[in-house]
Amino acid sequence: DGGITQSPKYLFRKEGQNVTLSCEQNLNHDAMYWYRQDPGQGLRLIYYSQIVNDFQKGDIAEGYSVSREKKESFPLTVTSAQKNPTAFYLCASSSWRGGQETQYFGPGTRLLVL
Amino acid sequence: EDQVTQSPEALRLQEGESSSLNCSYTVSGLRGLFWYRQDPGKGPEFLFTLYSAGEEKEKERLKATLTKKESFLHITAPKPEDSATYLCAVQAAGNTPLVFGKGTRLSVIA
């Protein structure tokens, strides 16, 4: 069953703690993305990776870090430097067919601060 | 800077009352315009991609159209299960990341 999985569904962070959100895909997609969604703000790009061992900052990368050691996996770490981490986090991956790209999303992780 | 503006922010329709959602965009060389549907607490679900002005695509009660400055998502005879937030995104030339609008929250009342 192909798709994008994110875990956990809910995550609680204490002050000063780093937390890592998991994103895995078995679609054989090269590119993967992390977005943050706040009420009324739409989707904002945090980081993206178009190939293994390479990634670029998006619009709101401060306080976040990523790695891309495997094609299937793109974990996001929310560091203690991110002062307002409460949000809905979405992972996506994209496929290219006939010169056209389509981006698909995972189910999301909701991060809450204790 | 590439920008996407969606209107209205929220739309309330009676079941069967057709309407349209608007997505206006400013982009340096449009590579593609994307429509997604998002239910509360879930990830966006891909609906359509449009690539050139004049293009139209349909899926059940939804039809998306594209001009050089905007896209419309027409909803014909909507049902309560069409209630969701509809997101529009554009991709500029050069393999750049998608730029999303803030979405239109649609409520269809039985």
mmCIF file of C-alpha atoms in Angstrom:
data_model
loop_
_atom_site.group_PDB
_atom_site.id
_atom_site.type_symbol
_atom_site.label_atom_id
_atom_site.label_comp_id
_atom_site.label_asym_id
_atom_site.label_seq_id
_atom_site.Cartn_x
_atom_site.Cartn_y
_atom_site.Cartn_z
ATOM 1 C CA ASP A 1 0.000 0.000 0.000
ATOM 2 C CA GLY A 2 1.852 3.087 -1.246
ATOM 3 C CA GLY A 3 1.772 6.432 0.460
ATOM 4 C CA ILE A 4 3.276 8.953 2.837
ATOM 5 C CA THR A 5 3.229 8.259 6.562
ATOM 6 C CA GLN A 6 3.864 10.737 9.351
ATOM 7 C CA SER A 7 4.331 9.929 12.994
ATOM 8 C CA PRO A 8 3.304 10.584 15.621
ATOM 9 C CA LYS A 9 -0.153 12.029 14.951
ATOM 10 C CA TYR A 10 0.153 14.198 18.083
ATOM 11 C CA LEU A 11 3.384 15.319 19.756
ATOM 12 C CA PHE A 12 3.920 17.244 22.955
ATOM 13 C CA ARG A 13 7.041 19.313 23.553
ATOM 14 C CA LYS A 14 8.348 20.648 26.826
ATOM 15 C CA GLU A 15 10.254 23.926 27.122
ATOM 16 C CA GLY A 16 13.844 23.607 25.901
ATOM 17 C CA GLN A 17 13.264 20.202 24.343
ATOM 18 C CA ASN A 18 14.098 19.134 20.792
ATOM 19 C CA VAL A 19 11.542 16.877 19.124
ATOM 20 C CA THR A 20 11.689 14.963 15.836
ATOM 21 C CA LEU A 21 8.801 14.401 13.455
ATOM 22 C CA SER A 22 8.976 11.388 11.172
ATOM 23 C CA CYS A 23 8.072 11.315 7.478
ATOM 24 C CA GLU A 24 8.388 8.192 5.337
ATOM 25 C CA GLN A 25 7.280 7.553 1.748
ATOM 26 C CA ASN A 26 7.280 4.385 -0.344
ATOM 27 C CA LEU A 27 6.314 6.103 -3.597
ATOM 28 C CA ASN A 28 9.887 6.271 -4.906
ATOM 29 C CA HIS A 29 9.639 10.057 -5.057
ATOM 30 C CA ASP A 30 12.861 12.042 -5.275
ATOM 31 C CA ALA A 31 11.655 15.297 -3.707
ATOM 32 C CA MET A 32 10.291 15.741 -0.192
ATOM 33 C CA TYR A 33 8.983 18.793 1.670
ATOM 34 C CA TRP A 34 8.045 20.024 5.142
ATOM 35 C CA TYR A 35 5.326 22.630 5.670
ATOM 36 C CA ARG A 36 3.915 24.312 8.706
ATOM 37 C CA GLN A 37 0.214 25.214 8.829
ATOM 38 C CA ASP A 38 -1.233 27.718 11.299
ATOM 39 C CA PRO A 39 -4.905 28.787 11.403
ATOM 40 C CA GLY A 40 -5.562 31.396 8.721
ATOM 41 C CA GLN A 41 -1.937 31.294 7.481
ATOM 42 C CA GLY A 42 -2.006 28.678 4.758
ATOM 43 C CA LEU A 43 0.991 26.385 4.198
ATOM 44 C CA ARG A 44 4.488 27.765 4.748
ATOM 45 C CA LEU A 45 7.564 25.910 3.523
ATOM 46 C CA ILE A 46 10.158 24.968 6.155
ATOM 47 C CA TYR A 47 12.677 22.810 4.262
ATOM 48 C CA TYR A 48 12.763 20.766 1.085
ATOM 49 C CA SER A 49 15.003 18.148 -0.453
ATOM 50 C CA GLN A 50 15.157 17.292 -4.136
ATOM 51 C CA ILE A 51 17.699 14.502 -3.785
ATOM 52 C CA VAL A 52 19.319 12.348 -1.112
ATOM 53 C CA ASN A 53 21.988 14.088 0.992
ATOM 54 C CA ASP A 54 20.877 17.537 -0.151
ATOM 55 C CA PHE A 55 18.271 19.969 1.199
ATOM 56 C CA GLN A 56 17.391 23.669 1.029
ATOM 57 C CA LYS A 57 15.843 26.135 3.445
ATOM 58 C CA GLY A 58 12.315 27.301 2.815
ATOM 59 C CA ASP A 59 10.672 30.508 3.973
ATOM 60 C CA ILE A 60 10.634 29.733 7.714
ATOM 61 C CA ALA A 61 13.632 27.445 8.397
ATOM 62 C CA GLU A 62 14.833 29.147 11.600
ATOM 63 C CA GLY A 63 14.505 26.836 14.616
ATOM 64 C CA TYR A 64 14.188 23.693 12.485
ATOM 65 C CA SER A 65 16.635 21.136 11.075
ATOM 66 C CA VAL A 66 16.327 18.212 8.645
ATOM 67 C CA SER A 67 18.328 15.328 7.215
ATOM 68 C CA ARG A 68 17.937 13.258 4.056
ATOM 69 C CA GLU A 69 20.080 10.161 4.402
ATOM 70 C CA LYS A 70 17.638 7.873 2.606
ATOM 71 C CA LYS A 71 15.304 8.496 -0.315
ATOM 72 C CA GLU A 72 12.333 7.244 1.693
ATOM 73 C CA SER A 73 12.844 9.338 4.814
ATOM 74 C CA PHE A 74 12.919 13.070 5.611
ATOM 75 C CA PRO A 75 12.739 13.683 9.393
ATOM 76 C CA LEU A 76 12.178 17.180 10.784
ATOM 77 C CA THR A 77 13.620 18.276 14.134
ATOM 78 C CA VAL A 78 11.979 21.162 15.939
ATOM 79 C CA THR A 79 14.708 22.633 18.112
ATOM 80 C CA SER A 80 14.474 24.633 21.321
ATOM 81 C CA ALA A 81 15.322 27.714 19.225
ATOM 82 C CA GLN A 82 11.835 27.564 17.696
ATOM 83 C CA LYS A 83 9.913 29.698 20.190
ATOM 84 C CA ASN A 84 6.438 29.172 18.772
ATOM 85 C CA PRO A 85 6.318 25.551 17.592
ATOM 86 C CA THR A 86 2.611 24.877 18.113
ATOM 87 C CA ALA A 87 1.241 24.107 14.649
ATOM 88 C CA PHE A 88 0.140 21.383 12.241
ATOM 89 C CA TYR A 89 3.145 19.969 10.341
ATOM 90 C CA LEU A 90 2.726 18.464 6.903
ATOM 91 C CA CYS A 91 5.182 16.382 4.934
ATOM 92 C CA ALA A 92 4.878 16.016 1.176
ATOM 93 C CA SER A 93 6.677 14.283 -1.668
ATOM 94 C CA SER A 94 6.491 14.819 -5.383
ATOM 95 C CA SER A 95 6.617 12.800 -8.564
ATOM 96 C CA TRP A 96 7.586 13.819 -12.067
ATOM 97 C CA ARG A 97 5.690 12.361 -15.032
ATOM 98 C CA GLY A 98 5.905 13.709 -18.550
ATOM 99 C CA GLY A 99 7.769 16.784 -17.333
ATOM 100 C CA GLN A 100 5.006 17.589 -14.858
ATOM 101 C CA GLU A 101 5.315 17.538 -11.069
ATOM 102 C CA THR A 102 2.560 16.596 -8.627
ATOM 103 C CA GLN A 103 2.960 16.975 -4.867
ATOM 104 C CA TYR A 104 1.214 14.599 -2.444
ATOM 105 C CA PHE A 105 0.788 15.087 1.295
ATOM 106 C CA GLY A 106 0.951 12.933 4.391
ATOM 107 C CA PRO A 107 -1.707 12.992 7.136
ATOM 108 C CA GLY A 108 0.152 15.524 9.314
ATOM 109 C CA THR A 109 1.506 15.784 12.858
ATOM 110 C CA ARG A 110 0.056 18.230 15.375
ATOM 111 C CA LEU A 111 2.704 19.612 17.726
ATOM 112 C CA LEU A 112 1.644 21.099 21.041
ATOM 113 C CA VAL A 113 3.726 22.760 23.744
ATOM 114 C CA LEU A 114 3.249 21.715 27.368
ATOM 115 C CA GLU B 1 7.790 37.710 -5.497
ATOM 116 C CA ASP B 2 5.295 34.987 -6.388
ATOM 117 C CA GLN B 3 1.923 35.459 -4.691
ATOM 118 C CA VAL B 4 -1.391 33.611 -4.464
ATOM 119 C CA THR B 5 -4.616 35.176 -3.175
ATOM 120 C CA GLN B 6 -7.754 33.132 -2.639
ATOM 121 C CA SER B 7 -11.255 34.526 -2.242
ATOM 122 C CA PRO B 8 -13.537 34.417 -0.461
ATOM 123 C CA GLU B 9 -11.929 33.311 2.818
ATOM 124 C CA ALA B 10 -15.117 31.439 3.709
ATOM 125 C CA LEU B 11 -18.205 30.488 1.722
ATOM 126 C CA ARG B 12 -21.463 29.045 2.979
ATOM 127 C CA LEU B 13 -23.781 27.408 0.438
ATOM 128 C CA GLN B 14 -27.079 25.600 0.547
ATOM 129 C CA GLU B 15 -27.025 22.087 -0.873
ATOM 130 C CA GLY B 16 -27.467 22.360 -4.653
ATOM 131 C CA GLU B 17 -26.440 26.044 -4.778
ATOM 132 C CA SER B 18 -23.622 26.277 -7.360
ATOM 133 C CA SER B 19 -20.773 28.763 -6.904
ATOM 134 C CA SER B 20 -17.113 29.473 -7.686
ATOM 135 C CA LEU B 21 -13.923 29.909 -5.680
ATOM 136 C CA ASN B 22 -11.248 32.266 -6.968
ATOM 137 C CA CYS B 23 -7.459 31.981 -6.988
ATOM 138 C CA SER B 24 -5.538 35.032 -8.254
ATOM 139 C CA TYR B 25 -1.829 34.684 -8.787
ATOM 140 C CA THR B 26 1.302 36.625 -9.643
ATOM 141 C CA VAL B 27 4.171 34.448 -10.778
ATOM 142 C CA SER B 28 7.229 34.803 -12.973
ATOM 143 C CA GLY B 29 6.473 32.195 -15.585
ATOM 144 C CA LEU B 30 3.731 29.785 -14.549
ATOM 145 C CA ARG B 31 4.785 26.167 -14.575
ATOM 146 C CA GLY B 32 1.591 24.843 -13.007
ATOM 147 C CA LEU B 33 -1.407 25.764 -10.842
ATOM 148 C CA PHE B 34 -2.625 23.205 -8.334
ATOM 149 C CA TRP B 35 -5.902 22.721 -6.446
ATOM 150 C CA TYR B 36 -6.127 20.690 -3.233
ATOM 151 C CA ARG B 37 -8.943 19.787 -0.871
ATOM 152 C CA GLN B 38 -8.209 19.659 2.879
ATOM 153 C CA ASP B 39 -10.523 18.220 5.538
ATOM 154 C CA PRO B 40 -10.059 19.340 9.167
ATOM 155 C CA GLY B 41 -7.069 17.712 10.853
ATOM 156 C CA LYS B 42 -5.930 15.947 7.655
ATOM 157 C CA GLY B 43 -3.367 16.460 4.932
ATOM 158 C CA PRO B 44 -4.365 18.134 1.644
ATOM 159 C CA GLU B 45 -5.716 15.859 -1.074
ATOM 160 C CA PHE B 46 -4.631 16.564 -4.658
ATOM 161 C CA LEU B 47 -7.446 17.539 -7.042
ATOM 162 C CA PHE B 48 -6.137 19.137 -10.244
ATOM 163 C CA THR B 49 -3.130 20.614 -12.019
ATOM 164 C CA LEU B 50 -3.583 23.239 -14.746
ATOM 165 C CA TYR B 51 -0.692 24.272 -16.977
ATOM 166 C CA SER B 52 -1.860 26.810 -19.536
ATOM 167 C CA ALA B 53 -4.514 29.490 -19.971
ATOM 168 C CA GLY B 54 -7.746 28.070 -21.311
ATOM 169 C CA GLU B 55 -7.230 24.656 -19.762
ATOM 170 C CA GLU B 56 -10.126 23.050 -17.867
ATOM 171 C CA LYS B 57 -10.346 19.905 -15.746
ATOM 172 C CA GLU B 58 -13.327 18.212 -14.121
ATOM 173 C CA LYS B 59 -13.877 15.750 -11.309
ATOM 174 C CA GLU B 60 -17.402 14.907 -10.195
ATOM 175 C CA ARG B 61 -19.025 18.230 -9.143
ATOM 176 C CA LEU B 62 -15.777 20.218 -9.456
ATOM 177 C CA LYS B 63 -14.406 22.009 -12.497
ATOM 178 C CA ALA B 64 -11.183 24.021 -12.502
ATOM 179 C CA THR B 65 -10.376 26.657 -15.110
ATOM 180 C CA LEU B 66 -7.301 28.799 -15.729
ATOM 181 C CA THR B 67 -6.626 32.236 -17.232
ATOM 182 C CA LYS B 68 -3.365 34.187 -17.323
ATOM 183 C CA LYS B 69 -4.135 35.850 -13.984
ATOM 184 C CA GLU B 70 -6.496 33.579 -12.079
ATOM 185 C CA SER B 71 -8.090 30.197 -11.659
ATOM 186 C CA PHE B 72 -11.641 29.320 -10.696
ATOM 187 C CA LEU B 73 -12.907 26.217 -8.969
ATOM 188 C CA HIS B 74 -16.550 25.825 -9.936
ATOM 189 C CA ILE B 75 -18.727 23.680 -7.704
ATOM 190 C CA THR B 76 -21.949 22.495 -9.329
ATOM 191 C CA ALA B 77 -24.876 21.396 -7.145
ATOM 192 C CA PRO B 78 -22.688 20.909 -4.055
ATOM 193 C CA LYS B 79 -23.434 18.354 -1.356
ATOM 194 C CA PRO B 80 -22.575 18.535 2.373
ATOM 195 C CA GLU B 81 -19.645 16.149 1.774
ATOM 196 C CA ASP B 82 -18.019 18.844 -0.381
ATOM 197 C CA SER B 83 -17.466 20.903 2.783
ATOM 198 C CA ALA B 84 -13.717 21.409 3.213
ATOM 199 C CA THR B 85 -10.962 23.965 2.777
ATOM 200 C CA TYR B 86 -9.822 24.299 -0.829
ATOM 201 C CA LEU B 87 -6.199 25.307 -1.357
ATOM 202 C CA CYS B 88 -4.636 26.788 -4.482
ATOM 203 C CA ALA B 89 -0.891 26.743 -5.195
ATOM 204 C CA VAL B 90 1.356 27.857 -8.051
ATOM 205 C CA GLN B 91 4.753 26.735 -9.215
ATOM 206 C CA ALA B 92 6.979 29.143 -11.091
ATOM 207 C CA ALA B 93 9.376 28.154 -13.830
ATOM 208 C CA GLY B 94 12.740 26.793 -12.728
ATOM 209 C CA ASN B 95 11.643 23.892 -10.506
ATOM 210 C CA THR B 96 10.866 26.164 -7.568
ATOM 211 C CA PRO B 97 8.720 25.060 -4.588
ATOM 212 C CA LEU B 98 4.969 25.592 -4.613
ATOM 213 C CA VAL B 99 3.527 28.833 -3.231
ATOM 214 C CA PHE B 100 0.192 28.323 -1.476
ATOM 215 C CA GLY B 101 -2.764 30.609 -0.906
ATOM 216 C CA LYS B 102 -4.490 30.718 2.473
ATOM 217 C CA GLY B 103 -7.453 28.700 1.244
ATOM 218 C CA THR B 104 -11.228 29.038 1.026
ATOM 219 C CA ARG B 105 -13.266 27.326 3.732
ATOM 220 C CA LEU B 106 -16.427 25.944 2.110
ATOM 221 C CA SER B 107 -19.472 24.876 4.114
ATOM 222 C CA VAL B 108 -22.413 23.204 2.353
ATOM 223 C CA ILE B 109 -25.589 23.090 4.403
ATOM 224 C CA ALA B 110 -28.258 20.414 3.827
#
